[in-house]
Short mmCIF file of C-alpha atoms in Angstrom, two decimals:
data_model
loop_
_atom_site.label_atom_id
_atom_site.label_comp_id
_atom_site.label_asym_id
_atom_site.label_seq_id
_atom_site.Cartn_x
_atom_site.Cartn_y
_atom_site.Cartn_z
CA UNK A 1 14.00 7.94 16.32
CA UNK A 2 13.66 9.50 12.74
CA UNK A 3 10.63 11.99 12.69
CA UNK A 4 9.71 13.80 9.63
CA UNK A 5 6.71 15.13 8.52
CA UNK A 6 5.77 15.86 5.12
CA UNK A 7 3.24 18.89 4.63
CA UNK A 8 2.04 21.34 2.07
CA UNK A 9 0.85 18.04 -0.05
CA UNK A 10 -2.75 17.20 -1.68
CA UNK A 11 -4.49 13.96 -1.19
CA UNK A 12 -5.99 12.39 -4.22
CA UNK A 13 -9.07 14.62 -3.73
CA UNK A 14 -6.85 17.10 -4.13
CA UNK A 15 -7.52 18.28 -0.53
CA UNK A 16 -4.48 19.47 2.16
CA UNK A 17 -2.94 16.69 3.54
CA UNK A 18 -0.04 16.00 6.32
CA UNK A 19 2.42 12.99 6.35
CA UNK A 20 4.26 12.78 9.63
CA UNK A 21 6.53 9.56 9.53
CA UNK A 22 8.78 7.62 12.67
CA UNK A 23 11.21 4.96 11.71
CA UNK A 24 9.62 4.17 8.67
CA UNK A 25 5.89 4.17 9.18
CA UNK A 26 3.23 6.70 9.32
CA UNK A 27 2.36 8.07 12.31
CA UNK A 28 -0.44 10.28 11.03
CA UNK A 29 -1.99 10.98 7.36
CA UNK A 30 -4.90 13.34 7.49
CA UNK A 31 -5.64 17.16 7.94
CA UNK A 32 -3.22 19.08 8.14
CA UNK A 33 -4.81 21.32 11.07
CA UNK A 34 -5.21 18.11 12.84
CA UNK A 35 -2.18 17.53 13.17
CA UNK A 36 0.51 19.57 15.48
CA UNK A 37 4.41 17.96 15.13
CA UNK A 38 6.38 17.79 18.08
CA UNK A 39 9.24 20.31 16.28
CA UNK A 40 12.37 18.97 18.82
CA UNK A 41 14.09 16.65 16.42
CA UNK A 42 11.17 17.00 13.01
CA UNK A 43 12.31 17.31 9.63
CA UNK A 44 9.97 19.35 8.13
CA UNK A 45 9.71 18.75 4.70
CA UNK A 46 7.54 20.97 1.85
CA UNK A 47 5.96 19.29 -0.72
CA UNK A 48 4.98 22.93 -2.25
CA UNK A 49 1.43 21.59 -3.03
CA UNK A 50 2.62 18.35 -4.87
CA UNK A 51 0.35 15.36 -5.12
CA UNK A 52 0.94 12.71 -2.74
CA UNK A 53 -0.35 8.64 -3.64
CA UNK A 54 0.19 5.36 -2.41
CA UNK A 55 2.65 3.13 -4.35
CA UNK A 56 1.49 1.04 -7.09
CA UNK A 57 0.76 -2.70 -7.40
CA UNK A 58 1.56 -4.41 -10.86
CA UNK A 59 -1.75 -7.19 -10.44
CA UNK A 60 -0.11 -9.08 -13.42
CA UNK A 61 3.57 -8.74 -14.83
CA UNK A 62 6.00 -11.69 -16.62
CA UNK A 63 9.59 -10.74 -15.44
CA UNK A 64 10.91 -13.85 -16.97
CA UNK A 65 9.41 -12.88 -20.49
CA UNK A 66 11.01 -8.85 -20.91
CA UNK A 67 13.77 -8.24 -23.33
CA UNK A 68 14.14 -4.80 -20.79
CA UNK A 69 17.92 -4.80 -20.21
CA UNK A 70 18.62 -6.61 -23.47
CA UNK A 71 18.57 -5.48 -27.10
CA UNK A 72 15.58 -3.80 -28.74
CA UNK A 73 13.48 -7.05 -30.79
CA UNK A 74 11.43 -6.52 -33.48
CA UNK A 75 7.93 -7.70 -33.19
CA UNK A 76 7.35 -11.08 -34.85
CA UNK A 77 3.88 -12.00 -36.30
CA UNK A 78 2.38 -15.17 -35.23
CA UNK A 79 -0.81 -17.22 -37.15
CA UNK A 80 -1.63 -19.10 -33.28
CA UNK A 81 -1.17 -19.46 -30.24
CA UNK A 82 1.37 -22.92 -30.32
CA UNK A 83 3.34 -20.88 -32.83
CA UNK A 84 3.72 -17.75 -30.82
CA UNK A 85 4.61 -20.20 -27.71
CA UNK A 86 7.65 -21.40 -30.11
CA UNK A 87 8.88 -18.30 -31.02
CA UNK A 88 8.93 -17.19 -27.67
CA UNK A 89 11.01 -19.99 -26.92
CA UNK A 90 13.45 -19.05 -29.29
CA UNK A 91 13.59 -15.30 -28.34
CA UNK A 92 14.08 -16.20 -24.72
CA UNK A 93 16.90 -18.47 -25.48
CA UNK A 94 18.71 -16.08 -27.72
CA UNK A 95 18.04 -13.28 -25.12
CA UNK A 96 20.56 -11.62 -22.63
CA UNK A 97 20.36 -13.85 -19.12
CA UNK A 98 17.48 -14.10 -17.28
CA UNK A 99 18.74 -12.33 -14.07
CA UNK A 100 20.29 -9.33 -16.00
CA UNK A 101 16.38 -9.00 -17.57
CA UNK A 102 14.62 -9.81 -14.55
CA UNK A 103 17.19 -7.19 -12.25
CA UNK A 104 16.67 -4.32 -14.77
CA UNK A 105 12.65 -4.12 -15.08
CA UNK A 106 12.51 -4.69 -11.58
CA UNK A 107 14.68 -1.55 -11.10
CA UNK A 108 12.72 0.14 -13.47
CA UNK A 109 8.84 -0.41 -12.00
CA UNK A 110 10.53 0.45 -8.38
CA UNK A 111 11.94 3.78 -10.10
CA UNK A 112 8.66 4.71 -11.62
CA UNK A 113 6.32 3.57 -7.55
CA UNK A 114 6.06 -0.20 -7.89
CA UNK A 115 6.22 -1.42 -4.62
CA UNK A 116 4.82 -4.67 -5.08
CA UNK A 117 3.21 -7.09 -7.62
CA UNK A 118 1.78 -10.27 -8.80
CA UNK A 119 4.65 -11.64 -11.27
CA UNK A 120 3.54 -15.08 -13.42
CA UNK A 121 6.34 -17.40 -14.58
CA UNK A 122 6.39 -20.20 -16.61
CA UNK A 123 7.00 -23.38 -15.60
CA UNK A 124 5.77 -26.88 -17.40
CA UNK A 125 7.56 -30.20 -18.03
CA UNK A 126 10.37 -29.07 -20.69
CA UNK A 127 11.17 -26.00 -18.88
CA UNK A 128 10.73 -27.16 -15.02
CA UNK A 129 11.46 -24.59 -12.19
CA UNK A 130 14.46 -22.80 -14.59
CA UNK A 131 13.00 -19.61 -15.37
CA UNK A 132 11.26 -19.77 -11.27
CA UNK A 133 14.99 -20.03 -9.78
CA UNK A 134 15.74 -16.99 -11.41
CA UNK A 135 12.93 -15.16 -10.77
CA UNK A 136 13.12 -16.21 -7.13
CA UNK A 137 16.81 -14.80 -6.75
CA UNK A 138 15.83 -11.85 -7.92
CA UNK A 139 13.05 -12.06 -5.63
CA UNK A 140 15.49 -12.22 -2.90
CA UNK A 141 17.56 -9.18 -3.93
CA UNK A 142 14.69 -6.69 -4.39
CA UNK A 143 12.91 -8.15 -1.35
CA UNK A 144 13.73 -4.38 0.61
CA UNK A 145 11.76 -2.87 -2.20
CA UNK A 146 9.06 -5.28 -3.69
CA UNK A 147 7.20 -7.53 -2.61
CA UNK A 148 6.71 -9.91 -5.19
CA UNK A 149 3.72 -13.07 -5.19
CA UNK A 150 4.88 -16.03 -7.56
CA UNK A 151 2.62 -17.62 -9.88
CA UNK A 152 3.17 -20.93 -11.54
CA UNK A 153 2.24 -20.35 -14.85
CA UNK A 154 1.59 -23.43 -16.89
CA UNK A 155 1.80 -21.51 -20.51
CA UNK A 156 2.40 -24.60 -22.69
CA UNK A 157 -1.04 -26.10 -21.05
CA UNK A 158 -1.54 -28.94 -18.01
CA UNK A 159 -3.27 -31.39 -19.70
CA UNK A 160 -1.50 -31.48 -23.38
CA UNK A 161 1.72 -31.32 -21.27
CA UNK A 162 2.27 -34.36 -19.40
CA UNK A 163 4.42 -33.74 -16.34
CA UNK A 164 2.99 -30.63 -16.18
CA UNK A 165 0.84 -31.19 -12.84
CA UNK A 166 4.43 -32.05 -10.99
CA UNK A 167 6.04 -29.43 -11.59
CA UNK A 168 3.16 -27.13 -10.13
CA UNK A 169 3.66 -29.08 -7.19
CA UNK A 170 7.37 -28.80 -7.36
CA UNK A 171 7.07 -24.57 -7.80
CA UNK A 172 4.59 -24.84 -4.67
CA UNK A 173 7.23 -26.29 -2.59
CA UNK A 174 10.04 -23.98 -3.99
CA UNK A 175 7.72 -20.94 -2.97
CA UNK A 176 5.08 -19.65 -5.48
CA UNK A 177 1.99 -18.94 -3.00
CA UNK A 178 -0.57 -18.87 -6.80
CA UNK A 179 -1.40 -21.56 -8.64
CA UNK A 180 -1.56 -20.93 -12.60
CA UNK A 181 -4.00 -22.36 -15.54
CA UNK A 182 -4.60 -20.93 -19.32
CA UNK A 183 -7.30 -21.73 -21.63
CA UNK A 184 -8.43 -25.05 -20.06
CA UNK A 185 -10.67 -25.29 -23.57
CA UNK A 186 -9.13 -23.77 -26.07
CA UNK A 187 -5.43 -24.91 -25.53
CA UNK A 188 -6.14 -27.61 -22.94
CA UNK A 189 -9.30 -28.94 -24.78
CA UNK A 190 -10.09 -30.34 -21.00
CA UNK A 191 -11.64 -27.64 -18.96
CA UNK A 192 -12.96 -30.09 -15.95
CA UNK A 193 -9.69 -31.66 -15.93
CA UNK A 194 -7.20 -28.87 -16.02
CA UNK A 195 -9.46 -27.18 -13.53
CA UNK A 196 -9.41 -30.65 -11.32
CA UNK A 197 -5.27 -30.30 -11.24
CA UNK A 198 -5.22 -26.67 -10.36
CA UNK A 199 -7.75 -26.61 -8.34
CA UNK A 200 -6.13 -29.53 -6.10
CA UNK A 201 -3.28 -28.73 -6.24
CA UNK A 202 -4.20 -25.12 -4.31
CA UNK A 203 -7.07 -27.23 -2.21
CA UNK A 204 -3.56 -29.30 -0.97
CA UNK A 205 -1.11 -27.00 -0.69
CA UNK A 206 -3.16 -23.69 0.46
CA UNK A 207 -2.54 -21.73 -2.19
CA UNK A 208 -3.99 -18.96 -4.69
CA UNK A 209 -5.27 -19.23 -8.19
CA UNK A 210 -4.85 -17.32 -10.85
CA UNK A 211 -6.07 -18.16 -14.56
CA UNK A 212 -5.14 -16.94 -17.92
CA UNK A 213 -8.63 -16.37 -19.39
CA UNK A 214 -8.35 -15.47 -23.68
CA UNK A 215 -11.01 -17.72 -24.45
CA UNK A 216 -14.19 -15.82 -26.44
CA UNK A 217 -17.73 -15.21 -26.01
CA UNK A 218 -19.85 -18.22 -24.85
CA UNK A 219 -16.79 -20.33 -24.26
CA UNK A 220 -15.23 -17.87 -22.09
CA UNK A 221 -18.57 -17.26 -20.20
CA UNK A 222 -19.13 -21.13 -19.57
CA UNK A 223 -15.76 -21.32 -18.15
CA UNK A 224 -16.03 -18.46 -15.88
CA UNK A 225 -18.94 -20.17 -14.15
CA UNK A 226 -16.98 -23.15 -13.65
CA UNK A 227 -14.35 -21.38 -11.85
CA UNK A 228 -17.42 -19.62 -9.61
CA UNK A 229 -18.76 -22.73 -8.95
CA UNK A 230 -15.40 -24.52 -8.35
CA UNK A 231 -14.49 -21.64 -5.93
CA UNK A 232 -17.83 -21.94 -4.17
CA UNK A 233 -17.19 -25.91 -3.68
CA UNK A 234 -13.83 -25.70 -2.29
CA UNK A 235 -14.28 -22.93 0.15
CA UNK A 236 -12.00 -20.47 -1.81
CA UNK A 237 -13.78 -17.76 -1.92
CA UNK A 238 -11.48 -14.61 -1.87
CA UNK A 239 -8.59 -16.66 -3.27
CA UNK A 240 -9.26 -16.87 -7.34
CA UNK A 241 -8.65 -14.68 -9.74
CA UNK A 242 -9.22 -14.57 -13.63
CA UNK A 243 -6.48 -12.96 -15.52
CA UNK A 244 -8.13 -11.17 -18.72
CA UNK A 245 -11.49 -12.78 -19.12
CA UNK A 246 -11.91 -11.64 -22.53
CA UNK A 247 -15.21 -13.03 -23.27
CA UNK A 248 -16.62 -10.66 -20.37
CA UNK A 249 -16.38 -8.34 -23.38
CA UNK A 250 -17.88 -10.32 -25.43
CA UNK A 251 -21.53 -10.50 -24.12
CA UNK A 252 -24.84 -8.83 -23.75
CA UNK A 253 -26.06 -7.20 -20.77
CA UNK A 254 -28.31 -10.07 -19.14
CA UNK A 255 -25.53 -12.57 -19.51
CA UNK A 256 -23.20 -10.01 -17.91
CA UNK A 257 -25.13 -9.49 -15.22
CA UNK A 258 -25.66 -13.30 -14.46
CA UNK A 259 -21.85 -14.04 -14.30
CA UNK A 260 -21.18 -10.66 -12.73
CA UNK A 261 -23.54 -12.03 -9.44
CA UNK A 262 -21.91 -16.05 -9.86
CA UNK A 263 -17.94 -13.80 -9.45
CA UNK A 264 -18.98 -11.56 -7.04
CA UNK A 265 -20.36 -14.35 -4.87
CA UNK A 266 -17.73 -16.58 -5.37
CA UNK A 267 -15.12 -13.32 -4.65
CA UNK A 268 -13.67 -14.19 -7.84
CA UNK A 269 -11.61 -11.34 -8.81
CA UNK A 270 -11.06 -10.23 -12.35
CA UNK A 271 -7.71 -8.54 -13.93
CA UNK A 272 -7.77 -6.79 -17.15
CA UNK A 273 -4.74 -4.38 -18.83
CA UNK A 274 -6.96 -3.05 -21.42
CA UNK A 275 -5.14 -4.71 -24.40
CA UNK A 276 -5.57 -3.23 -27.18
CA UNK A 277 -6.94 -5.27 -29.42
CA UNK A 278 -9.30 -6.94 -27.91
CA UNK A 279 -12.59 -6.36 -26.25
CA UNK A 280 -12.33 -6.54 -22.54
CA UNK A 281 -14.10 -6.62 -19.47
CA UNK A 282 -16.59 -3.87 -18.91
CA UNK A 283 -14.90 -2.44 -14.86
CA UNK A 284 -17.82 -0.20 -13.85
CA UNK A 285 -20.42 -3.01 -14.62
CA UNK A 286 -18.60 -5.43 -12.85
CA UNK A 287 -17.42 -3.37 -9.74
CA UNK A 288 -21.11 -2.27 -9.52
CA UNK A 289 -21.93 -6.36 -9.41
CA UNK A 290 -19.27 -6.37 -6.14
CA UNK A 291 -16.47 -8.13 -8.39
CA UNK A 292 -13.10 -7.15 -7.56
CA UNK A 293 -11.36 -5.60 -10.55
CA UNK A 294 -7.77 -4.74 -10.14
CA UNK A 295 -4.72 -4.54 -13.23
CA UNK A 296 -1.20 -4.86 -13.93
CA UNK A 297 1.00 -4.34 -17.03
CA UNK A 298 0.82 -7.60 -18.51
CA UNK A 299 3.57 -8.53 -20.59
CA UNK A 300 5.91 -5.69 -21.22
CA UNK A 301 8.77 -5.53 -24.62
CA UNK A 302 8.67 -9.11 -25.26
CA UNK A 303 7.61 -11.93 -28.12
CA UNK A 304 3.96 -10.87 -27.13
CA UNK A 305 3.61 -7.50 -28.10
CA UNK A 306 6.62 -4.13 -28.21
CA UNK A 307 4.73 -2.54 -25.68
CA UNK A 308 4.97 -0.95 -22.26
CA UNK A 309 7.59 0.51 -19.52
CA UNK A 310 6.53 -0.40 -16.42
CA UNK A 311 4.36 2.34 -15.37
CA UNK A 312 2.05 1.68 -13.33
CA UNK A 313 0.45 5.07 -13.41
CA UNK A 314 0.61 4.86 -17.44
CA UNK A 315 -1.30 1.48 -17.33
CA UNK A 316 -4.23 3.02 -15.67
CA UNK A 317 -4.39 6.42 -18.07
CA UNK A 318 -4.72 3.63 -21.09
CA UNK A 319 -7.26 1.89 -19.12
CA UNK A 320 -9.44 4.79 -18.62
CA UNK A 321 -8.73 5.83 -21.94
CA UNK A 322 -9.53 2.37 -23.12
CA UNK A 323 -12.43 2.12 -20.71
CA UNK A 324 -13.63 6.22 -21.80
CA UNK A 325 -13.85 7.19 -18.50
CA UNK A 326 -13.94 10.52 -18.28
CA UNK A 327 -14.81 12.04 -14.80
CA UNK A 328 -12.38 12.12 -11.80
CA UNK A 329 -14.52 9.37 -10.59
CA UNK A 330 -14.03 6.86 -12.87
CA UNK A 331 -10.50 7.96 -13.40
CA UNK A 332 -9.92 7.53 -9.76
CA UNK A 333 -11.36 3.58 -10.18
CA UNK A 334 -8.60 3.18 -12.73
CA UNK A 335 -6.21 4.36 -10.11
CA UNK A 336 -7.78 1.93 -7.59
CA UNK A 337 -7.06 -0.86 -9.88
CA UNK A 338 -3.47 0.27 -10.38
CA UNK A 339 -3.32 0.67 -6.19
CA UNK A 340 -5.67 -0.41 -3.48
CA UNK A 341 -7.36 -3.10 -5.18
CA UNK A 342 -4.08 -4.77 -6.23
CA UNK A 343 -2.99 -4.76 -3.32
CA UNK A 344 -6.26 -6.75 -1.69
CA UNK A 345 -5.46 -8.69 -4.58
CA UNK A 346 -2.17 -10.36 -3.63
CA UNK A 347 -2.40 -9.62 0.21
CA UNK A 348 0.19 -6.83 0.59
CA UNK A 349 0.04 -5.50 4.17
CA UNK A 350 1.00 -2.79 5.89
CA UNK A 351 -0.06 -0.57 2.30
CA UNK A 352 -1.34 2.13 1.86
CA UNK A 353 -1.65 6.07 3.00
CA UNK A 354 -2.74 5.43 6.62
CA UNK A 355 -1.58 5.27 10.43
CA UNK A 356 0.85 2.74 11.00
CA UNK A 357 1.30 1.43 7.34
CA UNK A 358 4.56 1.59 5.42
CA UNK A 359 5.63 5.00 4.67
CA UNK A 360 5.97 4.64 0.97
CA UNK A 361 4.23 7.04 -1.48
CA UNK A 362 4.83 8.59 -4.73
CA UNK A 363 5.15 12.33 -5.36
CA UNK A 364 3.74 14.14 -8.36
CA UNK A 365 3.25 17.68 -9.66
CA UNK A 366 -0.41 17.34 -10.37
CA UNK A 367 -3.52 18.67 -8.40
CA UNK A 368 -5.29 15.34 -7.70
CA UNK A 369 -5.44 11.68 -8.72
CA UNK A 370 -7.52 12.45 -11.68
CA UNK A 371 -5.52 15.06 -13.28
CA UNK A 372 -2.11 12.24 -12.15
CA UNK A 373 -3.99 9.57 -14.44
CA UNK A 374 -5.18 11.49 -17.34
CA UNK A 375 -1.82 12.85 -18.13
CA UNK A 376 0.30 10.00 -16.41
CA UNK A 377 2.77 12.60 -16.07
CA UNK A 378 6.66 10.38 -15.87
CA UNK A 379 8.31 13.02 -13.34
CA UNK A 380 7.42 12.07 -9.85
CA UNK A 381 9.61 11.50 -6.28
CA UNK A 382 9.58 7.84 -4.33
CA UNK A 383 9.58 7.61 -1.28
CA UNK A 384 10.08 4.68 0.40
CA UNK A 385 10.02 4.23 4.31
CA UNK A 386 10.00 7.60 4.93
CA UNK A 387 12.91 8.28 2.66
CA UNK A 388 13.80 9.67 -0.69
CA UNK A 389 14.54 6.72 -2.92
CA UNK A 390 14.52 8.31 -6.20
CA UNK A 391 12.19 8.49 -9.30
CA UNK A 392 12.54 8.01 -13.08
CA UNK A 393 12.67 11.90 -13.99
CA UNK A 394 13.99 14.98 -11.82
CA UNK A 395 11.04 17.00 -9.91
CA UNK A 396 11.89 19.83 -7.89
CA UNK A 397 11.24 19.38 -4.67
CA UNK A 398 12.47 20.99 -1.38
CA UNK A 399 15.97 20.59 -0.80
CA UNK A 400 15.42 18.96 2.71
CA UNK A 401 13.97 16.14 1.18
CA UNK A 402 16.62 15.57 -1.10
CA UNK A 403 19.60 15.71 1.61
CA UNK A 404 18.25 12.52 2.39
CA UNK A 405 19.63 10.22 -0.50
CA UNK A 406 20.48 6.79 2.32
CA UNK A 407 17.60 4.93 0.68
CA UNK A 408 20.54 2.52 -1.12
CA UNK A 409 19.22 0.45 -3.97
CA UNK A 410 20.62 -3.13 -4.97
CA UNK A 411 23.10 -3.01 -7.09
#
């Protein structure tokens, strides 16, 4: 059996902690004067006072959409929303394949701690399940490395694009465990009936939901407590999400604090990547209410905006930035976001730094989780099952570690 144990490291707190690992999984995470290895057969390993933290989860991420692994494209203004939706289009079909894309940003969040995520991908009548049976062999390839929840996302609309409902129904059978929706008013103009399909089709099928949320203010707001109430009737409670929710940022206090009890009741959870220009949900306010606030990268180099590499750990400095938090505490709630609460999120098991989980953490040269967020510094080690599996920049680590290069990515 392979037995190593990782010591000198700091937790988040930025307390001692030991890592001993068999075949892959944790055997202990704690103390280190707790813990006493068996030495016959024990790779010790020195993290020389290096930061240890669980691997991220990307709550929100379009693989289909990223010109990653393709030529650098300039930024094209767009007056609405239909008219960015055609250029996109366009981009997409001009664009280096799919699967070379897909392959290369996936390499890329795995490089920088990604272990798993929450990836959205369009599907509606014109397109059908072509960009899903990409995304789904790439699925398959990285499937050591990530573990990857599907989304259906109906981006052209479900009601103003007939066929739509169908091919949900087909992506449910091909695999996707969420169910998608956007702007049942504001695109749709049919909020109870695009609701009706989604929420059906999940009700059927035993699926997730996730909705794209952009719509402002009161309109926002009254759709929110549809979805509550919808969740509430169907039993889904735990099983919803609202991607964005822009109108949460939007309102005043006592209407925050209504919808803020009608989510957390409902175990609606809300995502938000701190765009940046927009107003967006206020986190503390709403984890105080006991709503589930989590993030993910969003869309990242493509028609909707130049922005963003993947890193997880960079997406929650800008959301604390965004968000001005400023003590470790609410820097470490950014982290959560990026982490943990992902992770309840989507369902990933077997996560996280405890006994009997997946050994897969990230290394960092920082004295806690705080200092790792506000500085989101890019040189860090992965480890993955116990293993070195590499990192986006070189950090000098003990050389016993890096004897240890088996951890063989895709190629």
């Amino acid at each position: 059996m392979t037995h190593r144990v990782f010591v000198g490291a700091v937790g988040a707190d930025g307390n001692p902690i030991t890592l001993a690992v068999r075949d892959g999984h944790f055997i202990y995470v704690g103390a280190p004067e707790s813990y006493t290895p068996d030495t016959t057969g024990t790779q010790i390993i020195d993290l020389q006072g290096k930061l240890v933290l669980p691997g991220f989860v990307d709550g929100h991420i379009h693989l289909d959409k990223s010109f990653v692994g393709d030529r650098w494209r300039p930024h094209r203004p767009a007056a609405t929303l239909r008219e960015r939706l055609a250029a996109e289009k366009q981009e997409i079909a001009a664009a280096a394949p799919m699967a070379q894309r897909a392959d290369t940003l996936m390499r890329q969040t795995v490089s920088f701690g990604t272990v798993a995520m929450r990836c959205h991908v369009d599907v509606d009548a014109s397109t059908g399940l072509t960009h899903l049976n990409e995304i789904l062999a790439m699925r398959e390839k990285w499937r050591e490395w990530l573990d990857i929840e599907l989304v259906a996302f109906p981006q052209a609309g479900v009601m103003t694009c007939p066929g739509t409902a169908e091919v949900l129904e087909d992506a449910v059978r091909a695999g996707v465990q969420v169910v998608g929706g956007i702007d049942p008013t504001t695109l749709d103009g049919d909020p109870h009936g695009q609701l009706s399909v989604i929420f059906g089709i999940a009700e059927k099928h035993g699926t997730k939901i996730d909705i794209h949320l952009h719509e402002p203010g009161d309109i926002g707001l009254a759709q929110l407590h549809r979805i509550a109430a919808r969740t509430q009737a169907a039993g889904m409670q735990g099983r919803v999400s609202v991607s964005h929710a822009y109108g949460l940022g939007d309102i005043g206090p006592e209407e925050l604090d209504t919808i803020a009890r009608a989510l957390a009741d409902a175990d609606v959870s809300i995502m938000t990547n701190a765009p940046g220009d927009r107003a967006f949900p206020p986190i503390l306010r709403l984890r105080e209410a006991g709503v589930r606030v989590f993030t993910g990268n969003d869309n990242i180099q493509d028609s909707w905006w130049p922005y963003g590499n993947g890193d997880m750990l960079q997406r929650a400095m800008l959301l604390g930035y965004r968000s001005g938090f400023y003590t470790d505490e609410d820097l470490q709630v950014a982290l959560e976001m990026a982490t943990t609460a992902a992770a309840a999120v989507i369902g990933k098991a077997d996560y996280g730094l405890s006994a009997g989980n997946e050994a897969s953490f990230i290394v960092f040269d920082a004295p806690n989780a705080a200092a790792a967020v506000a500085a989101a510094p890019a040189a860090r080690a992965v480890i993955r099952h116990g293993r070195y599996w590499g990192g986006p920049a070189q950090l000098a680590l003990d050389p016993a570690l890096l004897k240890d290069t088996a951890g063989v990515t895709p190629t």
